[in-house]
Amino acid sequence: GPLDGYDVQQIHIAQGRTPESMTVSWVTKSEAKTQVKFGLAYDKLEAVTEGYTTSYDFTYPNFGMYESGVIHHVTLTNLKPDTVYYYRCGDLESDVTSGLLSFKTMPAIGDQRPMKFGVIGDLGQTSDSRSTMEHVMMNPELAMILHAGDLSYADCNQTMWDTYGVMIEDLAKARPWMVGPGNHEIEYNTDGSIFLSY
């Protein structure tokens, strides 16, 4: 389950500013190296890039104190457009990593070929949510997922962000998962801060 061990989980990728970059993010329960090993062939992961970590604490009267796991981010740069890359993320030195994963970069800027996007809104975490995810995953032509807001429906219950991250992982680790805030992402921490988990 979410954050039940040292595992690399809640893996998701986000498109960079150009087709030449992609950010890989994931969560671990404990401190670990933040590394992505990647390459153009599944048996030739020759490049390694390191990133940074964040975390946050959230207190809300109905749900008490929450401490996030360690949230890892690595931005891969100088990628070739319209190209499949294979990768593993995690702590390469201790071999606590994801399995072998892959993604395809976006076409080059100026490419005139049409692209298909999956557009989702108000996903939540119900049986309908899982059905939506399965339906979207069945379409291999979707280059990117645009989640237009109201992502996890955590509504200040921070553990639901973890279960949401687990729920979307199978799709979000393979195709860029780009999000926008909805009203359900407005979560007020007791210190007055908002959008911490978002």
Coordinates of C-alpha atoms in Angstrom, one line a residue:
G1 CA 0.0 0.0 0.0
P2 CA 1.0 3.7 0.0
L3 CA 4.2 4.3 1.9
D4 CA 4.3 0.9 3.6
G5 CA 8.0 0.5 3.0
Y6 CA 11.1 1.8 1.3
D7 CA 9.7 1.0 -2.1
V8 CA 9.8 3.4 -5.0
Q9 CA 6.2 4.3 -5.7
Q10 CA 3.7 6.8 -7.1
I11 CA 6.0 7.2 -10.1
H12 CA 4.9 9.8 -12.6
I13 CA 6.4 11.8 -15.4
A14 CA 5.8 15.4 -16.4
Q15 CA 6.7 17.0 -19.7
G16 CA 9.4 19.7 -19.6
R17 CA 9.3 23.0 -21.3
T18 CA 10.4 21.4 -24.6
P19 CA 10.3 17.9 -26.0
E20 CA 14.0 17.6 -25.0
S21 CA 13.2 17.3 -21.2
M22 CA 11.1 15.2 -18.9
T23 CA 10.8 15.2 -15.1
V24 CA 10.5 11.9 -13.3
S25 CA 9.0 12.0 -9.8
W26 CA 8.3 9.3 -7.2
V27 CA 7.9 8.8 -3.4
T28 CA 9.8 6.7 -0.9
K29 CA 9.1 6.3 2.8
S30 CA 12.7 6.9 3.8
E31 CA 15.6 9.1 2.6
A32 CA 17.3 7.6 -0.4
K33 CA 19.3 8.7 -3.4
T34 CA 17.4 10.5 -6.2
Q35 CA 18.6 9.0 -9.4
V36 CA 17.3 8.1 -12.8
K37 CA 19.3 5.8 -15.1
F38 CA 18.1 5.9 -18.7
G39 CA 18.9 5.2 -22.3
L40 CA 17.6 4.4 -25.8
A41 CA 17.6 0.6 -25.3
Y42 CA 16.2 -1.4 -22.4
D43 CA 19.6 -3.1 -22.0
K44 CA 21.7 0.1 -22.4
L45 CA 20.7 2.5 -19.7
E46 CA 23.9 4.4 -19.9
A47 CA 23.0 7.9 -18.6
V48 CA 22.5 8.8 -14.9
T49 CA 20.9 12.0 -13.7
E50 CA 20.4 13.0 -10.1
G51 CA 17.7 15.3 -8.7
Y52 CA 16.4 16.7 -5.5
T53 CA 13.8 15.9 -2.8
T54 CA 11.0 17.7 -1.1
S55 CA 8.5 16.8 1.7
Y56 CA 5.8 18.5 3.6
D57 CA 3.8 18.3 6.8
F58 CA 0.1 19.0 6.9
T59 CA -2.1 19.5 9.9
Y60 CA -5.9 19.6 9.7
P61 CA -8.3 19.3 12.6
N62 CA -10.4 16.4 11.2
F63 CA -7.4 14.3 10.1
G64 CA -4.5 15.3 12.4
M65 CA -0.8 15.6 11.5
Y66 CA 0.5 14.1 8.3
E67 CA 4.1 13.8 7.2
S68 CA 4.6 13.1 3.5
G69 CA 7.1 10.6 2.3
V70 CA 10.2 11.7 0.6
I71 CA 9.2 13.2 -2.8
H72 CA 11.9 12.8 -5.5
H73 CA 12.2 14.8 -8.7
V74 CA 14.8 14.3 -11.5
T75 CA 14.7 16.3 -14.7
L76 CA 16.1 14.6 -17.7
T77 CA 17.5 16.9 -20.4
N78 CA 19.0 16.8 -23.9
L79 CA 16.5 14.1 -24.9
K80 CA 15.7 13.4 -28.6
P81 CA 12.2 14.4 -29.6
D82 CA 9.7 11.7 -30.7
T83 CA 11.9 9.0 -29.2
V84 CA 11.3 6.1 -26.7
Y85 CA 13.5 6.1 -23.6
Y86 CA 13.9 3.4 -21.1
Y87 CA 14.5 4.2 -17.4
R88 CA 14.8 3.1 -13.8
C89 CA 14.3 5.5 -10.9
G90 CA 15.3 5.3 -7.3
D91 CA 18.5 4.7 -5.4
L92 CA 20.9 3.1 -7.9
E93 CA 23.6 2.5 -5.3
S94 CA 21.5 0.4 -3.0
D95 CA 19.6 -1.1 -6.0
V96 CA 16.2 0.1 -4.5
T97 CA 14.7 1.1 -7.8
S98 CA 11.6 0.9 -10.0
G99 CA 11.4 -1.8 -12.5
L100 CA 12.3 -1.1 -16.1
L101 CA 10.0 1.6 -17.4
S102 CA 9.7 3.6 -20.6
F103 CA 8.2 6.8 -22.1
K104 CA 8.1 8.5 -25.5
T105 CA 9.2 12.1 -25.8
M106 CA 7.0 14.6 -27.6
P107 CA 7.5 15.5 -31.3
A108 CA 9.9 18.3 -32.1
I109 CA 8.7 21.9 -31.9
G110 CA 7.2 22.7 -35.3
D111 CA 6.2 19.1 -36.1
Q112 CA 2.9 19.4 -38.0
R113 CA 1.7 15.9 -37.3
P114 CA -1.5 15.7 -35.1
M115 CA -1.2 14.6 -31.5
K116 CA -3.8 13.0 -29.3
F117 CA -4.2 13.8 -25.6
G118 CA -6.3 12.2 -22.9
V119 CA -8.3 14.8 -21.0
I120 CA -9.6 13.9 -17.5
G121 CA -11.3 16.0 -14.9
D122 CA -12.8 15.3 -11.5
L123 CA -11.1 11.9 -11.3
G124 CA -11.3 11.1 -7.6
Q125 CA -10.8 7.6 -6.3
T126 CA -13.8 5.4 -6.9
S127 CA -14.6 2.4 -9.0
D128 CA -15.5 4.8 -11.8
S129 CA -12.1 6.4 -11.4
R130 CA -10.3 3.1 -11.8
S131 CA -12.5 2.3 -14.8
T132 CA -11.6 5.7 -16.4
M133 CA -7.9 5.0 -15.8
E134 CA -8.2 1.5 -17.4
H135 CA -10.1 3.0 -20.4
V136 CA -7.4 5.7 -21.0
M137 CA -4.6 3.2 -20.6
M138 CA -6.1 1.1 -23.4
N139 CA -5.4 3.9 -25.9
P140 CA -1.7 3.7 -26.9
E141 CA -2.1 6.7 -29.2
L142 CA -2.5 9.2 -26.3
A143 CA 0.8 11.1 -26.0
M144 CA 0.0 13.0 -22.8
I145 CA -2.7 13.1 -20.1
L146 CA -4.1 16.5 -19.2
H147 CA -5.9 16.3 -15.8
A148 CA -8.0 19.5 -15.6
G149 CA -8.4 19.6 -11.8
D150 CA -10.1 17.9 -8.9
L151 CA -7.5 15.2 -8.8
S152 CA -7.5 13.1 -5.7
Y153 CA -10.5 14.5 -3.8
A154 CA -8.4 14.4 -0.7
D155 CA -10.0 17.5 0.7
C156 CA -7.4 17.8 3.4
N157 CA -7.0 14.0 4.1
Q158 CA -3.4 13.8 2.9
T159 CA -3.2 10.0 2.9
M160 CA -5.6 10.2 -0.1
W161 CA -2.9 11.9 -2.1
D162 CA -0.8 8.8 -1.6
T163 CA -3.6 6.4 -2.6
Y164 CA -4.2 8.7 -5.7
G165 CA -0.5 8.5 -6.6
V166 CA -0.6 4.7 -6.4
M167 CA -3.9 4.6 -8.5
I168 CA -2.5 6.7 -11.4
E169 CA 1.0 5.3 -11.4
D170 CA 0.6 2.7 -14.1
L171 CA -0.4 5.3 -16.6
A172 CA 1.5 8.3 -15.2
K173 CA 4.9 6.6 -15.2
A174 CA 4.6 6.0 -19.0
R175 CA 2.9 9.1 -20.3
P176 CA 3.3 12.7 -19.1
W177 CA 0.6 13.5 -16.5
M178 CA 0.0 17.2 -16.6
V179 CA -2.3 18.7 -14.0
G180 CA -4.2 21.9 -13.3
P181 CA -5.7 22.9 -10.0
G182 CA -9.4 22.6 -9.2
N183 CA -11.4 23.7 -6.2
H184 CA -10.7 20.4 -4.4
E185 CA -6.9 21.2 -4.5
I186 CA -7.5 24.2 -2.3
E187 CA -6.5 22.6 1.1
Y188 CA -5.8 25.0 4.0
N189 CA -3.1 23.8 6.3
T190 CA -3.4 25.0 9.9
D191 CA -0.5 27.4 9.3
G192 CA -2.5 29.1 6.5
S193 CA -0.6 27.7 3.6
I194 CA -2.4 26.2 0.7
F195 CA -1.6 23.8 -2.2
L196 CA 1.1 22.0 -0.3
S197 CA 0.2 18.6 -1.5
Y198 CA -0.7 19.7 -5.0

